[in-house]
Short mmCIF file of C-alpha atoms and ligand atoms in Angstrom, two decimals:
data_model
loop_
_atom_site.label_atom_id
_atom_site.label_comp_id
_atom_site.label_asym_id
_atom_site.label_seq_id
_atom_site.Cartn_x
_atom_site.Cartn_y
_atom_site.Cartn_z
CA UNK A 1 -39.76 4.74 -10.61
CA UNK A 2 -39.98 1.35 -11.84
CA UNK A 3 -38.31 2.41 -14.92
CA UNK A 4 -35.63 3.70 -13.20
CA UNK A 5 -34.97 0.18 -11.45
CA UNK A 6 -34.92 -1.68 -14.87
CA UNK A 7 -32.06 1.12 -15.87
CA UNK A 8 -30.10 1.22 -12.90
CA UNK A 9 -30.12 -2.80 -13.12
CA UNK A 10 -28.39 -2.36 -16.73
CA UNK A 11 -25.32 -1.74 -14.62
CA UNK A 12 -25.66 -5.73 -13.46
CA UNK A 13 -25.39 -6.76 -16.70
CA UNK A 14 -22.47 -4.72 -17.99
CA UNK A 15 -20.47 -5.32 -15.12
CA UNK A 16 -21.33 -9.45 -15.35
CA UNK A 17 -20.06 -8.94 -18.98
CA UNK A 18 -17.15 -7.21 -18.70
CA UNK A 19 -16.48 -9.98 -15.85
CA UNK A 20 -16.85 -12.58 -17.97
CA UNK A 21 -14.30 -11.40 -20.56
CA UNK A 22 -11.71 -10.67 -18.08
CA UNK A 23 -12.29 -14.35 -17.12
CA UNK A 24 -11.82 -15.57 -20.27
CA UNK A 25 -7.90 -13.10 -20.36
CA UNK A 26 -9.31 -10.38 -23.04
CA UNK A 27 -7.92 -7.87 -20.73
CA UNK A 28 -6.88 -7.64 -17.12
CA UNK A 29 -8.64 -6.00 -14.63
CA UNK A 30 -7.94 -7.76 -10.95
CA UNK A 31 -11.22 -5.44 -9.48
CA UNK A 32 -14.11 -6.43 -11.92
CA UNK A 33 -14.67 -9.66 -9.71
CA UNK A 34 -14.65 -7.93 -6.76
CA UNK A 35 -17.81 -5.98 -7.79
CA UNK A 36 -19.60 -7.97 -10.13
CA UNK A 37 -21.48 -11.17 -9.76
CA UNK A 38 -20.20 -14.39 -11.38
CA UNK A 39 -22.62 -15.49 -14.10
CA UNK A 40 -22.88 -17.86 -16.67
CA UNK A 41 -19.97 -17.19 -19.56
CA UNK A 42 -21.37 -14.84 -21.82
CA UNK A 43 -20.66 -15.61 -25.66
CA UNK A 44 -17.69 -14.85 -27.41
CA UNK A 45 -19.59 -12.00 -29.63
CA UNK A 46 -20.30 -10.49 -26.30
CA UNK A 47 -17.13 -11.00 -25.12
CA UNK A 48 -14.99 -9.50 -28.19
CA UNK A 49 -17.47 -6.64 -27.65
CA UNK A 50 -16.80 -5.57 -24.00
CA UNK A 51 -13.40 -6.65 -25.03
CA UNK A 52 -13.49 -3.50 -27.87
CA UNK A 53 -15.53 -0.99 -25.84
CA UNK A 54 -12.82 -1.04 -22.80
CA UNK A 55 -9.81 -1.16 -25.08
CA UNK A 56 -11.72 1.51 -26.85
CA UNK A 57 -13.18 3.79 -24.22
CA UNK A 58 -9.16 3.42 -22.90
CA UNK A 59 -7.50 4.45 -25.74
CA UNK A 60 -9.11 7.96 -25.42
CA UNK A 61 -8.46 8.26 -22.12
CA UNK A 62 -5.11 7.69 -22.63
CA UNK A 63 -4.85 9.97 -25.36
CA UNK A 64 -6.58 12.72 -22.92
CA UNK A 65 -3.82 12.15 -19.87
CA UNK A 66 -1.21 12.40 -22.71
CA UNK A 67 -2.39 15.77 -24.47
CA UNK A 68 -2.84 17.28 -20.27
CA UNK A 69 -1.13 15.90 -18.14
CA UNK A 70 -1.56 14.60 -14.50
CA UNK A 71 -3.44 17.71 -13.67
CA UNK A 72 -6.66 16.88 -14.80
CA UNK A 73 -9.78 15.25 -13.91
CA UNK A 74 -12.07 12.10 -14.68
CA UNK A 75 -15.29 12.14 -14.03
CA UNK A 76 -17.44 9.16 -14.86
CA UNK A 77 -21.39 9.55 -15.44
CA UNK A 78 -23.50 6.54 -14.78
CA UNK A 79 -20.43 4.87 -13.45
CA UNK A 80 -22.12 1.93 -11.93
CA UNK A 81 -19.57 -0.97 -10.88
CA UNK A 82 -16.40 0.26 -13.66
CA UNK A 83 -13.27 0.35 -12.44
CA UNK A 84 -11.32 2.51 -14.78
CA UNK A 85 -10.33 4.44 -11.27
CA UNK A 86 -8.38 1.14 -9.56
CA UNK A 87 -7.43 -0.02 -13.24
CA UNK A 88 -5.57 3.90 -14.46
CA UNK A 89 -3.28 3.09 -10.75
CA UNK A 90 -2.33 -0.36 -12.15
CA UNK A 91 -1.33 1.81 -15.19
CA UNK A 92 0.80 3.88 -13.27
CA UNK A 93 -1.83 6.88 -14.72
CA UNK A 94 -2.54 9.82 -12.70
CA UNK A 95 -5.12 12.40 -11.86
CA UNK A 96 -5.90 14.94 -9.53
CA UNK A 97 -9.42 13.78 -8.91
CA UNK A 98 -11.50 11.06 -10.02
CA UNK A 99 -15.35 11.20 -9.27
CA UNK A 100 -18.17 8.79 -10.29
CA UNK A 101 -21.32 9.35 -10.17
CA UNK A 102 -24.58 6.92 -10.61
CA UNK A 103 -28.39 6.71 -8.41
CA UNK A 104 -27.93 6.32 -5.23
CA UNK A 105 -28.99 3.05 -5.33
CA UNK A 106 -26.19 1.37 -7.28
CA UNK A 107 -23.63 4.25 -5.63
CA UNK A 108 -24.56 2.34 -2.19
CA UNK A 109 -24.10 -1.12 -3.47
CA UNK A 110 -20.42 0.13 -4.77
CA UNK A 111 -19.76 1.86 -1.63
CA UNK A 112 -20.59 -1.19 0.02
CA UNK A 113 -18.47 -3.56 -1.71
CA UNK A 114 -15.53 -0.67 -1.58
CA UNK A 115 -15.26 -1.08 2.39
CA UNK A 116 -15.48 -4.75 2.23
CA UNK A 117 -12.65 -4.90 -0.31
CA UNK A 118 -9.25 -4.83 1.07
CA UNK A 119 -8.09 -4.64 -2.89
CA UNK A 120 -10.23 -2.25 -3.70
CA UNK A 121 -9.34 -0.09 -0.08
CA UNK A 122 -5.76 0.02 -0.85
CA UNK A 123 -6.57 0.97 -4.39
CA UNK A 124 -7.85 4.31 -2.94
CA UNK A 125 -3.49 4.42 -2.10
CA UNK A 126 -4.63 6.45 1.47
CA UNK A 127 -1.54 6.63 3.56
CA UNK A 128 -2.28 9.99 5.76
CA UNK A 129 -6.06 10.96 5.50
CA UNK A 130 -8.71 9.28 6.39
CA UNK A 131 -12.03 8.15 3.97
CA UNK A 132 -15.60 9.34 4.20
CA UNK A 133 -18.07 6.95 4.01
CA UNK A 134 -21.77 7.25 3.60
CA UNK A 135 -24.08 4.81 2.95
CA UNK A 136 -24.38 6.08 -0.50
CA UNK A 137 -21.24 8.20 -0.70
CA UNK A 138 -17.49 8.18 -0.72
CA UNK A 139 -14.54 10.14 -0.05
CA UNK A 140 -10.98 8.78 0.15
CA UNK A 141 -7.62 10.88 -1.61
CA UNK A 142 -8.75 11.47 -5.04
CA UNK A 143 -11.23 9.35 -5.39
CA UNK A 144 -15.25 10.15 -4.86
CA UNK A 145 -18.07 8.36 -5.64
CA UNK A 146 -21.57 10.30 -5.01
CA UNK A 147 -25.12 9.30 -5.28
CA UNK A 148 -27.33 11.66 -8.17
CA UNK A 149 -30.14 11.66 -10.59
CA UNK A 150 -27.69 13.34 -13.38
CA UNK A 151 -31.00 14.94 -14.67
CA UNK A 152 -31.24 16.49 -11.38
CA UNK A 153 -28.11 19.51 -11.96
CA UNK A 154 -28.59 21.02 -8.99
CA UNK A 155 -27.69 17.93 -7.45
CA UNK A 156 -24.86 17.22 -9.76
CA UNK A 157 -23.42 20.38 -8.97
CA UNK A 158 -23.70 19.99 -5.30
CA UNK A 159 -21.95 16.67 -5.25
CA UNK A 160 -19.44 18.00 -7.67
CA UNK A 161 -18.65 20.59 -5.12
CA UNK A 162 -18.42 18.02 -2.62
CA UNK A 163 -16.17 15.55 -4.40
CA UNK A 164 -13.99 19.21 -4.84
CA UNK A 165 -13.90 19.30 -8.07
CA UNK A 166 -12.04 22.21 -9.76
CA UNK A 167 -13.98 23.92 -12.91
CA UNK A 168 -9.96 24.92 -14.28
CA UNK A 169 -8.68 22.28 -14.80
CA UNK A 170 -8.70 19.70 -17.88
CA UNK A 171 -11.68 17.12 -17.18
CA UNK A 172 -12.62 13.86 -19.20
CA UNK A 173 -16.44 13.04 -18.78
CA UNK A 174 -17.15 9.27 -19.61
CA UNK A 175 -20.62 7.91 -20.19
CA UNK A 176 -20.69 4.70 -21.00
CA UNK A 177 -24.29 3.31 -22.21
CA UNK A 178 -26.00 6.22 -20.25
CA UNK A 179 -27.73 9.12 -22.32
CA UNK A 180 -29.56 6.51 -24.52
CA UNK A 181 -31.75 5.92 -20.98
CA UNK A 182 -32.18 9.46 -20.85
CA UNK A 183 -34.36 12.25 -22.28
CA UNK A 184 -32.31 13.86 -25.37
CA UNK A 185 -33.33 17.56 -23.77
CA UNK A 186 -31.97 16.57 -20.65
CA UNK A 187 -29.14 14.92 -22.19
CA UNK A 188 -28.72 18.42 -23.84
CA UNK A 189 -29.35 20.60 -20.46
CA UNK A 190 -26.32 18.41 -19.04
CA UNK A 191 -23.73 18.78 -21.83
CA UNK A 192 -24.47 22.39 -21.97
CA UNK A 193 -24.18 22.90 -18.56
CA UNK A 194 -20.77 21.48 -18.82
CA UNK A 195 -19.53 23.47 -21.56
CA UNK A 196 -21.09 26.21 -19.63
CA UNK A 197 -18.92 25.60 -16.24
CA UNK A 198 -15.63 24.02 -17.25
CA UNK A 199 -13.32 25.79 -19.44
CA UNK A 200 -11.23 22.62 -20.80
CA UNK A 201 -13.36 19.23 -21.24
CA UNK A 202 -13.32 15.98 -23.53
CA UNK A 203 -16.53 13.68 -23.31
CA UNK A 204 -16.39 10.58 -24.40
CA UNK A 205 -19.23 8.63 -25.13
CA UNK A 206 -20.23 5.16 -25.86
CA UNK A 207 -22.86 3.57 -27.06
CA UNK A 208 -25.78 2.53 -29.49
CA UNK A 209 -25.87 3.84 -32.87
CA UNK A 210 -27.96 3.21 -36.37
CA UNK A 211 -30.67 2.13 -34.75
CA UNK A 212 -32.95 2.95 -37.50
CA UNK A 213 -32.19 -0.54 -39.65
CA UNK A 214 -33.57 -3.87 -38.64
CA UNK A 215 -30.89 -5.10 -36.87
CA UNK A 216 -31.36 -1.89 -34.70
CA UNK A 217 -35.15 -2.37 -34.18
CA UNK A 218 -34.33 -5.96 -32.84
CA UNK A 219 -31.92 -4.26 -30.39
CA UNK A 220 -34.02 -1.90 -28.81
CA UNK A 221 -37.10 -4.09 -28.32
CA UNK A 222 -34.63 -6.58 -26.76
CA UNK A 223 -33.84 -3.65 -24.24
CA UNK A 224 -37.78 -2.51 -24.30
CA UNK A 225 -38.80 -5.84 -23.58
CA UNK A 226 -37.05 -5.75 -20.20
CA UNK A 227 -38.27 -2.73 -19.35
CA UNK A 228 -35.58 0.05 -20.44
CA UNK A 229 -36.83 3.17 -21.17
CA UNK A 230 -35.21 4.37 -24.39
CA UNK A 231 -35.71 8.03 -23.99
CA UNK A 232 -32.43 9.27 -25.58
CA UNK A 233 -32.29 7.69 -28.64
CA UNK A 234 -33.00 9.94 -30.86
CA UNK A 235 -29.59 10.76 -30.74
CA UNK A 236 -28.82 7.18 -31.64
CA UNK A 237 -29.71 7.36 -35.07
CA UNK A 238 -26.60 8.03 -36.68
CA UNK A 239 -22.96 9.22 -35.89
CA UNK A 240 -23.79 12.40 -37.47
CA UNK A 241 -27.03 12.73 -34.93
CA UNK A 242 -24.54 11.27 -32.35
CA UNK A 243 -22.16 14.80 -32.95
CA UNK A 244 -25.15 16.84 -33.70
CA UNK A 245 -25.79 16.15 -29.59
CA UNK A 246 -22.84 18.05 -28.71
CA UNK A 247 -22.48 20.88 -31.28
CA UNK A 248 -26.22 21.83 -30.79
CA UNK A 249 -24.64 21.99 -26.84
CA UNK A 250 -22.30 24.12 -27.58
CA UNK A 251 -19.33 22.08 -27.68
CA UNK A 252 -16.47 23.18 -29.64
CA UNK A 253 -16.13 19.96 -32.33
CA UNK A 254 -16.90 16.41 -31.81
CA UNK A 255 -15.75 13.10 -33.85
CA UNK A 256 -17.68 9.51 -34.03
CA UNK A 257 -16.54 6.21 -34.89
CA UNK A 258 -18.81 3.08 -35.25
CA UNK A 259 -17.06 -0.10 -33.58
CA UNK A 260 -16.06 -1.35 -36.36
CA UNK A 261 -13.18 1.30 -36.80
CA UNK A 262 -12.72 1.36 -33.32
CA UNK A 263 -11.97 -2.21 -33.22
CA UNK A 264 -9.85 -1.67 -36.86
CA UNK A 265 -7.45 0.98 -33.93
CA UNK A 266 -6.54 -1.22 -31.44
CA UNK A 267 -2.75 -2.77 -31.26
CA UNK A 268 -2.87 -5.58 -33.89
CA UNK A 269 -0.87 -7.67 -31.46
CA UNK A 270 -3.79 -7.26 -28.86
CA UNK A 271 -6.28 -7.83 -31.42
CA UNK A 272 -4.66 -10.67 -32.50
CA UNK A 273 -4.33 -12.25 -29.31
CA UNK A 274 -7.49 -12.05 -28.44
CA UNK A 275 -8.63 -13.39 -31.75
CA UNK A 276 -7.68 -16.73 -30.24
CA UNK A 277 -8.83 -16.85 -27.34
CA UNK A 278 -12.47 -18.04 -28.40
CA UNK A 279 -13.88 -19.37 -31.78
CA UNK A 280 -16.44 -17.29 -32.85
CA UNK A 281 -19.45 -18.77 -34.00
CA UNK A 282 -20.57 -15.70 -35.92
CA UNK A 283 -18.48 -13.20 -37.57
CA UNK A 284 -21.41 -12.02 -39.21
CA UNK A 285 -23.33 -11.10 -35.81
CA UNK A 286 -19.76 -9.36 -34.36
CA UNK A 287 -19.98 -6.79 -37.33
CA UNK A 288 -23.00 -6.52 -37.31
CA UNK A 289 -23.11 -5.68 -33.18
CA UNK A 290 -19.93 -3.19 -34.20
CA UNK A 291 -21.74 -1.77 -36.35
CA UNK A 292 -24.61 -0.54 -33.93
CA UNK A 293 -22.67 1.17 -31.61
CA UNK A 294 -19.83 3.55 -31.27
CA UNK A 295 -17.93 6.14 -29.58
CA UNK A 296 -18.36 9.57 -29.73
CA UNK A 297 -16.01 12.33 -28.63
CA UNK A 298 -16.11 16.13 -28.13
CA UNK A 299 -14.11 18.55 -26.73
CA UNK A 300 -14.28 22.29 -25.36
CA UNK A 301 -11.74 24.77 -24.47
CA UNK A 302 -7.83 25.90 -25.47
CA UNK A 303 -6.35 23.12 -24.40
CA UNK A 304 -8.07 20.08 -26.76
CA UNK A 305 -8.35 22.29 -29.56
CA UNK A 306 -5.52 19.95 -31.37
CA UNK A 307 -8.46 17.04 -31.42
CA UNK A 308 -8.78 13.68 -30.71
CA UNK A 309 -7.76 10.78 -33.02
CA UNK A 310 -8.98 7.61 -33.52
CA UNK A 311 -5.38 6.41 -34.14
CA UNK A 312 -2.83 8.29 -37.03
CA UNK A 313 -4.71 7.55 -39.42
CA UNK A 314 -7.70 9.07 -38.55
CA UNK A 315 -9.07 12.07 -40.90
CA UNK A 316 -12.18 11.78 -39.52
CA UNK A 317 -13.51 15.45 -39.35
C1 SAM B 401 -25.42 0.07 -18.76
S1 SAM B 401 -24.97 0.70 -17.21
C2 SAM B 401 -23.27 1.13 -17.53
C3 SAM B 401 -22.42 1.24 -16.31
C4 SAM B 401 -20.97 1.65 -16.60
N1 SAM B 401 -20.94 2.93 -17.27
C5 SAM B 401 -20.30 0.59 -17.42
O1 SAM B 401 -20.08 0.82 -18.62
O2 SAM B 401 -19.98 -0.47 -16.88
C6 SAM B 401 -25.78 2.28 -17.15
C7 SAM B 401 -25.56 3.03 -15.85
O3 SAM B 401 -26.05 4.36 -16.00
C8 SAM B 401 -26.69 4.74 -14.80
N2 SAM B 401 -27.64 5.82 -15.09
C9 SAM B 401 -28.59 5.84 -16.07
N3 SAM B 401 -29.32 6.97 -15.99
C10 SAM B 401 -28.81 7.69 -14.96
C11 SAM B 401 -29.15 8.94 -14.36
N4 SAM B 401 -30.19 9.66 -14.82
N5 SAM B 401 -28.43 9.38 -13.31
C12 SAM B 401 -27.39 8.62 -12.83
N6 SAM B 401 -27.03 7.43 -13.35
C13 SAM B 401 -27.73 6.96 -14.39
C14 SAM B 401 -27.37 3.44 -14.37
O4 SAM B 401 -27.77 3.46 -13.02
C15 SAM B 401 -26.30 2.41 -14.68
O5 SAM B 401 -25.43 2.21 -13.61
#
């Protein structure tokens, strides 16, 4: 479907961005330019952003591998090019299995540039097995990467099977800027189905929020304009409809932070640095961009029942 292409081709752009920043030192990441294209350099609004939704997104993950422990999973939904997978090693961070999953069609680009990348290759850290490669699919140690519609859950189950994932153990599902492209009652069929199958599980979700104002409406018919089906966001609205998304899924609790606060929790030393790296032209338009998206978390199970904090501070209920 054509609208499918102009969603799976969202993936270009994040991955150019996030590119870009690295670039420009707002965080390392010695795989992004391995995957994504070099573009023009993207202004330093965009820049801070990507710079506080990876700082961000990391901070819970983190705090996830720190409440479980190394056995655990990760599995990434509408993964496209990230490279949280390579990055976690560089961190010294461990799990027992880390699976992406995206359309085929971007899976097979990523699988591509995986077996041309000796970086990327020895990332996988295979000493005495071997890797499975498809056109669209990958195998190698604890790392899978698997071709699926994620509306399709037959499918997701089947390649969840094959990338051996194990429905005990403690798993962190990351969307990043994927449900809004998606229906909200197939958005709801998947996080049920999760709740339903594992018995320990944090998601943690980022992306577009308040879009009812008129900064919002300029947002979406930027994203319209090129194409983008907006089917999920309804959820969008608010961070209460944002939480509403899991609860009414069954999920135990769930917390949600605009970027703004987000931004507020990272190290002051990093935010500082940063800070100086670029003038910015608009303060204004960086709080603004903040405050129209966020991250939303939610857990399930015995294990996260202690929640997940924004930082100490956090009372956030
Ligand atoms: C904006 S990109 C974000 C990529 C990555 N999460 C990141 O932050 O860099 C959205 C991704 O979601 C994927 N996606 C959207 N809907 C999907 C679906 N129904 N099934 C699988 N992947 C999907 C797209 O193909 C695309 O790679």
């Amino acid at each position: 479907m054509e609208s499918d292409e102009a969603v799976q081709s969202t993936n270009d752009d994040a991955s150019e961005c996030k590119r870009s920043a690295v670039r420009l030192g707002y965080w390392q990441d010695r795989f992004i330019g391995v995957l994504a294209r070099a573009t023009e350099r993207k202004p330093p609004e965009i820049n801070r952003g990507y710079f506080a939704r990876t700082q961000g997104v990391t901070l819970f993950v983190k705090q996830f591998l720190k409440v479980v422990g190394e056995k655990c999973q990760i599995i990434n939904i509408g993964a496209g090019f990230d490279t949280l997978y390579w990055r976690l090693k560089d961190m010294d961070l461990k799990v027992e299995n880390f699976t992406e999953i995206d359309f085929p069609s971007v899976t097979a680009r990523k699988c591509y540039a995986i077996k041309r990348s000796k970086v990327l290759l020895d990332g996988l850290g295979i000493t005495d097995g071997e890797v499975k490669f498809s056109s669209t699919e990958l195998h190698g140690g604890n790392y899978h990467l698997v071709g699926a519609d994620v509306r399709n859950l037959a499918d997701v189950a089947q390649k969840l099977r094959e990338s051996e994932v194990d429905l005990r153990l403690p798993t962190l599902f990351l969307a990043e800027c994927v449900l809004v492209y998606i229906e909200c009652a197939q958005v709801t069929r998947l996080l049920a189905w999760i709740v339903e199958h594992f018995s320990n599980a944090l998601f943690v979700n980022y992306e577009q929020v308040n879009m009812c104002d008129r900064f919002g409406n300029i947002m979406l018919e930027n994203l319209r304009a090129r194409g983008c089906p907006l089917s999920g966001v309804e959820s969008c609205k608010s961070l209460d409809t944002q939480k509403k998304r899991f609860l009414n899924a069954n999920w135990d609790g769930a917390k949600a932070w605009t970027m703004v606060d987000v931004y507020a929790a990272i190290d002051p030393s990093e935010r500082h640095r940063v800070e100086k790296l670029e003038m910015l032209d608009e303060q204004e338009l960086l709080t603004q961009l903040f405050q129209h998206y966020c991250i939303s978390v939610a857990w399930k199970g015995p294990v996260l029942q202690g929640g997940i904090r924004l930082s100490e501070y956090d009372d956030n209920e």
